[in-house]
Coordinates of C-alpha atoms and ligand atoms in Angstrom, one line a residue:
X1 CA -30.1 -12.0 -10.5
X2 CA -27.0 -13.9 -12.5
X3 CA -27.1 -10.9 -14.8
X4 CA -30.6 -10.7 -15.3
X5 CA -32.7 -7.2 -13.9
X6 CA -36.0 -8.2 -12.5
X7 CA -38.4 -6.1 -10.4
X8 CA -37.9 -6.6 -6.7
X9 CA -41.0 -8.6 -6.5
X10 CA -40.4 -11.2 -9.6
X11 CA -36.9 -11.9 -8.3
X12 CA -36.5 -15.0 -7.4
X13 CA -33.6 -17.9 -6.9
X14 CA -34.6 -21.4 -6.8
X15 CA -35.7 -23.7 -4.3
X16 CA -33.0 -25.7 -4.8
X17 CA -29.8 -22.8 -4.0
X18 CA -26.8 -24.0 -2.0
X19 CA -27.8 -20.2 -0.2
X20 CA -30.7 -21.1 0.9
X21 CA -30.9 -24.7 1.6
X22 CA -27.3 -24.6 3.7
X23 CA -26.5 -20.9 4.3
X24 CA -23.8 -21.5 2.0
X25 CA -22.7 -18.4 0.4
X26 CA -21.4 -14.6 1.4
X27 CA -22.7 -11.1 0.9
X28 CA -21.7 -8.0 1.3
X29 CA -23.8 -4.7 2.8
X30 CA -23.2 -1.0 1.3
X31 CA -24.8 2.4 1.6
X32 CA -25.4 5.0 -1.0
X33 CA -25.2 8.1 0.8
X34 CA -25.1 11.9 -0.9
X35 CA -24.6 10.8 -3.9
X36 CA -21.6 8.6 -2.9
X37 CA -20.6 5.1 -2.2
X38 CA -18.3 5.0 0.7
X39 CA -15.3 2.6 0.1
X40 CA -16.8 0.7 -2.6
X41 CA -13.7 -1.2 -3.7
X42 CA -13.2 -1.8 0.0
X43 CA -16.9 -3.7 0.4
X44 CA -16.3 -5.4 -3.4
X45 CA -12.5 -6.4 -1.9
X46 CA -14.6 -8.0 0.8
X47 CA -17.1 -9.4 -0.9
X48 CA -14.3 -11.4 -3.0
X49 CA -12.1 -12.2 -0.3
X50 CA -15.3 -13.8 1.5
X51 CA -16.2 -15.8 -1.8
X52 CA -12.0 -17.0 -1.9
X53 CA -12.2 -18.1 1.5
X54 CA -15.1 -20.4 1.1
X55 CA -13.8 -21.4 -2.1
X56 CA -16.5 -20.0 -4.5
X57 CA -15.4 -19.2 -7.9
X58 CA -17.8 -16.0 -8.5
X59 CA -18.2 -15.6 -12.3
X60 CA -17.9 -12.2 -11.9
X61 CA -15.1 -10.0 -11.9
X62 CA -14.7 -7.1 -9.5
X63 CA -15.2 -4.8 -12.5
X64 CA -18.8 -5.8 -13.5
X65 CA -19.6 -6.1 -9.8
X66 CA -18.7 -2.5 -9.3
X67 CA -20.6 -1.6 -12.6
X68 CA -23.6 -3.8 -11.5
X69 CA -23.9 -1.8 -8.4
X70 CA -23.9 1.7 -9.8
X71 CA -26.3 0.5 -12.7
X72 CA -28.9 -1.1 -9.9
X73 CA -28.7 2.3 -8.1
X74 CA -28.9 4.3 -10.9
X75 CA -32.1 2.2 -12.4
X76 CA -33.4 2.2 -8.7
X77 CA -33.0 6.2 -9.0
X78 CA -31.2 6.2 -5.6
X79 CA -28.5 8.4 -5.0
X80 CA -29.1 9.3 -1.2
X81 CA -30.2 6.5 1.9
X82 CA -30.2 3.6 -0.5
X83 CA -29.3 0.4 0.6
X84 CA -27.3 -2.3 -1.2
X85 CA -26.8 -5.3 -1.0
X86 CA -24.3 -8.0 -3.1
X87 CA -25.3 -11.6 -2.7
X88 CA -23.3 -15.2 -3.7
X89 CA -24.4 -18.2 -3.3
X90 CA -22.7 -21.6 -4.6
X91 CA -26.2 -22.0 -6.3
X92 CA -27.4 -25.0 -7.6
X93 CA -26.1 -28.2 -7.6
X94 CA -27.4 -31.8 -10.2
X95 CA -28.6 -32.7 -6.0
X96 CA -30.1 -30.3 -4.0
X97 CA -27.3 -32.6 -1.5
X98 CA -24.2 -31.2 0.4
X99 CA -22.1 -32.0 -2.3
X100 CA -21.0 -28.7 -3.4
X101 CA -19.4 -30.2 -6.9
X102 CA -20.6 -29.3 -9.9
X103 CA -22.4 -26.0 -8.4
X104 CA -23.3 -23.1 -10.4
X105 CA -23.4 -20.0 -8.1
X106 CA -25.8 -17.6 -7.9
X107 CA -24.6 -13.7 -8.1
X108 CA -27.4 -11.0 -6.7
X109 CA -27.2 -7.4 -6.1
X110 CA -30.0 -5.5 -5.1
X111 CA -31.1 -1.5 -3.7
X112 CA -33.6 0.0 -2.1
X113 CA -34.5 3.0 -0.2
X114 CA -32.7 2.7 3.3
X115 CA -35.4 1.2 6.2
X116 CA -33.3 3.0 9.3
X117 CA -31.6 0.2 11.3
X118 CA -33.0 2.0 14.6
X119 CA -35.4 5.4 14.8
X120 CA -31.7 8.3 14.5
X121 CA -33.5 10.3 17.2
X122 CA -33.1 7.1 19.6
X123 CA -29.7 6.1 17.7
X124 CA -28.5 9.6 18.4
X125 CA -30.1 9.6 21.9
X126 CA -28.4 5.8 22.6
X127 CA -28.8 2.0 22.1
X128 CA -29.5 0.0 25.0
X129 CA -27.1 -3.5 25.0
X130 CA -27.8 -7.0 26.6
X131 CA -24.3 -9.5 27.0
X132 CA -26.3 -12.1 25.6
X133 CA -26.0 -16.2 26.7
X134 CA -25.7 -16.8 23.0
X135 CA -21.7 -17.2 22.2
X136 CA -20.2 -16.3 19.2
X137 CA -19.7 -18.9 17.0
X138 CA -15.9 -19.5 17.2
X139 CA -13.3 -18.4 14.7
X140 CA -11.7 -22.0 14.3
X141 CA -15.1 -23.3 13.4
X142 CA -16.0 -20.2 10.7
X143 CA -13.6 -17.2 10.2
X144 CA -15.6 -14.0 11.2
X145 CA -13.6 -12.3 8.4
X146 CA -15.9 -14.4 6.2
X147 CA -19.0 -12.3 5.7
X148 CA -21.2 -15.5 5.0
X149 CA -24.7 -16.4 5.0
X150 CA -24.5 -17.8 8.3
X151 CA -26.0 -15.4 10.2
X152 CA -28.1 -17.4 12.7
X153 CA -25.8 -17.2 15.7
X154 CA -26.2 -13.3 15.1
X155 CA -30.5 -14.2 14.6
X156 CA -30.5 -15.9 18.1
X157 CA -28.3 -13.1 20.0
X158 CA -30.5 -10.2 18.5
X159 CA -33.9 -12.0 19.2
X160 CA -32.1 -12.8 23.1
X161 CA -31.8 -9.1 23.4
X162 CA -35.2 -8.0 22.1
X163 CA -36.7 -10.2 24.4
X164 CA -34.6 -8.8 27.2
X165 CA -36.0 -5.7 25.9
X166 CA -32.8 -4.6 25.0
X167 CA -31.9 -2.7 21.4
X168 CA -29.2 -4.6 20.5
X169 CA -27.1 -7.6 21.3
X170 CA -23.4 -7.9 22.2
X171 CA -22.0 -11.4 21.9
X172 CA -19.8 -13.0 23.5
X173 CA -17.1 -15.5 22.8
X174 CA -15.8 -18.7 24.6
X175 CA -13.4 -16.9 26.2
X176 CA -15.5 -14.3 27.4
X177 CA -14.4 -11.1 25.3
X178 CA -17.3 -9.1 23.5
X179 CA -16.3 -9.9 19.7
X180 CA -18.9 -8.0 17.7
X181 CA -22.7 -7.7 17.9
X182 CA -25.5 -8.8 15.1
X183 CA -23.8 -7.1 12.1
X184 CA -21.6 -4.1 13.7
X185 CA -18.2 -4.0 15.2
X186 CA -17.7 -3.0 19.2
X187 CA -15.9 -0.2 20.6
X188 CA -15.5 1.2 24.4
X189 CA -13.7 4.6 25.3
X190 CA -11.3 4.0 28.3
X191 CA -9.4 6.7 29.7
X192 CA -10.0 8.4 26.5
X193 CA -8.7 6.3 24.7
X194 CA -10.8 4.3 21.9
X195 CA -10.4 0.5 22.3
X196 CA -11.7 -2.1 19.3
X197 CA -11.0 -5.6 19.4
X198 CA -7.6 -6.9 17.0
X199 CA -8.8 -9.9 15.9
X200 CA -11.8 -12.7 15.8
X201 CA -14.4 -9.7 14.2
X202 CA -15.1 -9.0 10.9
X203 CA -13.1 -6.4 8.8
X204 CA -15.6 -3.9 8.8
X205 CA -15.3 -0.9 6.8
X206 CA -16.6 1.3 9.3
X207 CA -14.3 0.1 11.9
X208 CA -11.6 1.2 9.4
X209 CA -12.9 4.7 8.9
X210 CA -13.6 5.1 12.6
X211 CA -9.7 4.1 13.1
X212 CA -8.5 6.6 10.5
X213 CA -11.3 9.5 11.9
X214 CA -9.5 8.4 15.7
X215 CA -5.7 9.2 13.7
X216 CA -6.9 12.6 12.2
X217 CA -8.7 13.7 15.1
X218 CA -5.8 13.1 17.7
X219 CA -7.7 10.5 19.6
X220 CA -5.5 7.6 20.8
X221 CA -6.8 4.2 19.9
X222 CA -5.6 0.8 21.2
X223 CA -6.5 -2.5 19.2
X224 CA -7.6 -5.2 21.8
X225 CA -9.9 -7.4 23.5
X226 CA -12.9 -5.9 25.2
X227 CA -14.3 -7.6 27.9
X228 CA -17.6 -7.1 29.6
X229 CA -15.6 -5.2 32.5
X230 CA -14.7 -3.0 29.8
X231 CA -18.8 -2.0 29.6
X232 CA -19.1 -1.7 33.2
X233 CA -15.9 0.8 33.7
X234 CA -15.7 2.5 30.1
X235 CA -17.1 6.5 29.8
X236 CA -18.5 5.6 26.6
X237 CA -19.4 2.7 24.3
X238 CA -20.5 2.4 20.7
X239 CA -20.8 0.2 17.4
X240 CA -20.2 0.5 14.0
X241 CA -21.7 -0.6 10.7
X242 CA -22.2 0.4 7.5
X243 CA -26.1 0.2 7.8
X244 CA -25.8 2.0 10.7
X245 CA -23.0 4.2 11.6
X246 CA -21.7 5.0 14.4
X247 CA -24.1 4.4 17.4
X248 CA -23.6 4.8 21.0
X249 CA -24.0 2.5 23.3
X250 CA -25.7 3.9 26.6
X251 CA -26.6 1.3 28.9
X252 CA -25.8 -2.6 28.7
X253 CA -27.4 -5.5 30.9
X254 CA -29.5 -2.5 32.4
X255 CA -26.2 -0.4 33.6
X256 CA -25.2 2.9 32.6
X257 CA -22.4 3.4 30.3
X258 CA -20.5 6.3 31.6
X259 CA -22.7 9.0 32.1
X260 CA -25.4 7.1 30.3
X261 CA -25.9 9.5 27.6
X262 CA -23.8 10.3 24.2
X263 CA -20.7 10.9 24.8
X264 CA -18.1 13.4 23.9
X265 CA -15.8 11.3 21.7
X266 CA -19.2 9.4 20.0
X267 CA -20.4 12.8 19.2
X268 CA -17.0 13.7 17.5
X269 CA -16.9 11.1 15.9
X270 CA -20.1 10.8 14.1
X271 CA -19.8 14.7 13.0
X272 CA -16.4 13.8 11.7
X273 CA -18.1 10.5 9.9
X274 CA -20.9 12.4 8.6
X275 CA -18.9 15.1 6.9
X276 CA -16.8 12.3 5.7
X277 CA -19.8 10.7 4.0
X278 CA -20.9 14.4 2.6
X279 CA -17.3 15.7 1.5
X280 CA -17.4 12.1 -0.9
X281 CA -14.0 11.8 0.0
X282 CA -13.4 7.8 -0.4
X283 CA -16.6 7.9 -2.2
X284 CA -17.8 6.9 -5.7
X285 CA -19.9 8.8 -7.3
X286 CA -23.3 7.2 -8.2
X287 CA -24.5 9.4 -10.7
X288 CA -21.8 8.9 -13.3
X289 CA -21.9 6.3 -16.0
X290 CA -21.7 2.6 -14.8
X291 CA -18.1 2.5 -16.7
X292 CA -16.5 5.2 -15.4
X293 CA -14.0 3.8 -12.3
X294 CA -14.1 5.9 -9.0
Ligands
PLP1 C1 -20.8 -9.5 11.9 C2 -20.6 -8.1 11.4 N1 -19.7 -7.4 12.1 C3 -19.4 -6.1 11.7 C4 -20.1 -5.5 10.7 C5 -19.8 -4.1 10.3 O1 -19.1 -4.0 9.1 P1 -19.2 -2.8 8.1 O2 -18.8 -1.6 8.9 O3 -18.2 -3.1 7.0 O4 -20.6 -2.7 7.7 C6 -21.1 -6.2 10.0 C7 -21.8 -5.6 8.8 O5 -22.7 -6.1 8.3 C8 -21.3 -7.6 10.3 O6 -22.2 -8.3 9.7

């Protein structure tokens, strides 16, 4: 926390952070997996772009980020199914008011050994969906590219789902298109070919590398909007996130997608992604010293 290492349990930010108080802040999510980082400039890019967009000034460079998060790991002694996480917050202000002025932010990175984001026998097996009531909140009002601590929209469609006794949530927009879900990006399969939506999502990194897996494996892709018709009439569905990887979708609102089971092209794709992750290709090594650049 602002440079300092504590132990997980005598961390602590005040009572009077900007983060807490108002949300106000970004983060970033990344996973240490064999002994690798996947994309780790590509989350720190992120992670700055998010703070530029809400105008926080980190006072960090990208540098000492990258060097904070190999030294948490490496003090954690986690080199496999770590997660990490890179927090910043506009902090604290003279008021513990709106008035951003003045604020001192707040910088945290922390790891830990990976809690599984679902059981991977019933990821592998298939997530059920629910199109939920909640909509997404639009991108004139906050730029889904921002990956801020506003995350209650995503809170209310996941805890609509549960409810429904569903795994996981798909939202919704204003318009009607499925945007993203709680924290992973949508795709459907059509016609064999692998459809993601263009624009009003999040960057994720995942979607990236599923894009590039989709261009070395021959499968034809097609940026767009995805609609819930798209559920009903697609052969298979999944999500993508860096917690998670890539998980199929088998059933939304109670109706099978497809066949109902993992698909062909979901199961290609997660062998492809996990031998990605293995080879280190587009990784950085975590067991090298802090200064040495991937
Ligand atoms: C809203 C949202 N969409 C998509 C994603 C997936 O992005 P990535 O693959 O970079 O983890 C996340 C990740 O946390 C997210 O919060």
């Amino acid at each position: 926390v602002n440079g300092e290492w504590e132990q997980a349990n005598q961390a602590s930010v005040s009572i009077f952070d900007h983060g807490l108080l108002y949300g106000d802040g970004v983060f970033d999510s990344l996973m240490a997996q064999y002994g690798y980082i996947h994309k780790l400039d590509a989350h720190l890019d992120r992670f700055e772009r998010s703070a530029k967009a809400i105008h926080l000034e980190l006072p960090v460079t990208k540098k000492q980020l990258h060097d904070l998060v190999l030294e948490c790991l490496q003090r954690n002694e986690l080199d496999d199914a770590a997660y990490i996480k890179v927090i910043g917050t506009r902090g604290i202000t003279k008021e513990p008011l709106l008035d951003p002025r003045g604020a001192k932010p707040t910088v945290i990175v922390f790891a830990r050994p990976y809690l599984h984001w679902a059981a991977p026998e019933k990821v592998a097996a298939g997530l059920s969906a629910k199109l939920t009531s909640v909509r997404r909140v639009p991108f004139s009002a906050i730029d889904p590219r921002v990956k801020s601590l506003n995350y209650l929209n995503n809170i209310l469609a996941r805890i609509e789902a549960q409810r429904a006794g569903c795994d996981e949530a798909l939202i919704v927009d204003d318009q009607g298109f499925v945007g993203e879900g709680p924290g992973f990006n949508v795709f459907v399969v059509r016609s064999g070919t692998v459809v993601t939506p263009e624009q009003g999502v999040l960057e994720g990194i995942t979607r990236e590398t599923v894009l590039e897996l989709c261009d070395e494996l021959g499968l034809p892709v097609r940026r767009g909007p995805v609609a819930p018709y798209d559920y009903a009439v697609a052969e298979e569905a999944f999500i993508t996130s860096t917690a998670g990887g890539i998980m199929p979708i088998t059933s939304v609102d109670g109706h099978k997608v497809g066949s109902g089971t993992l698909g062909p092209i979901t199961r290609r794709l997660r062998e492809a992604f996990d031998k990605l992750l293995r080879s280190g290709k587009g990784g950085t090594p975590i067991r090298q010293k802090a200064a040495v650049r991937s």
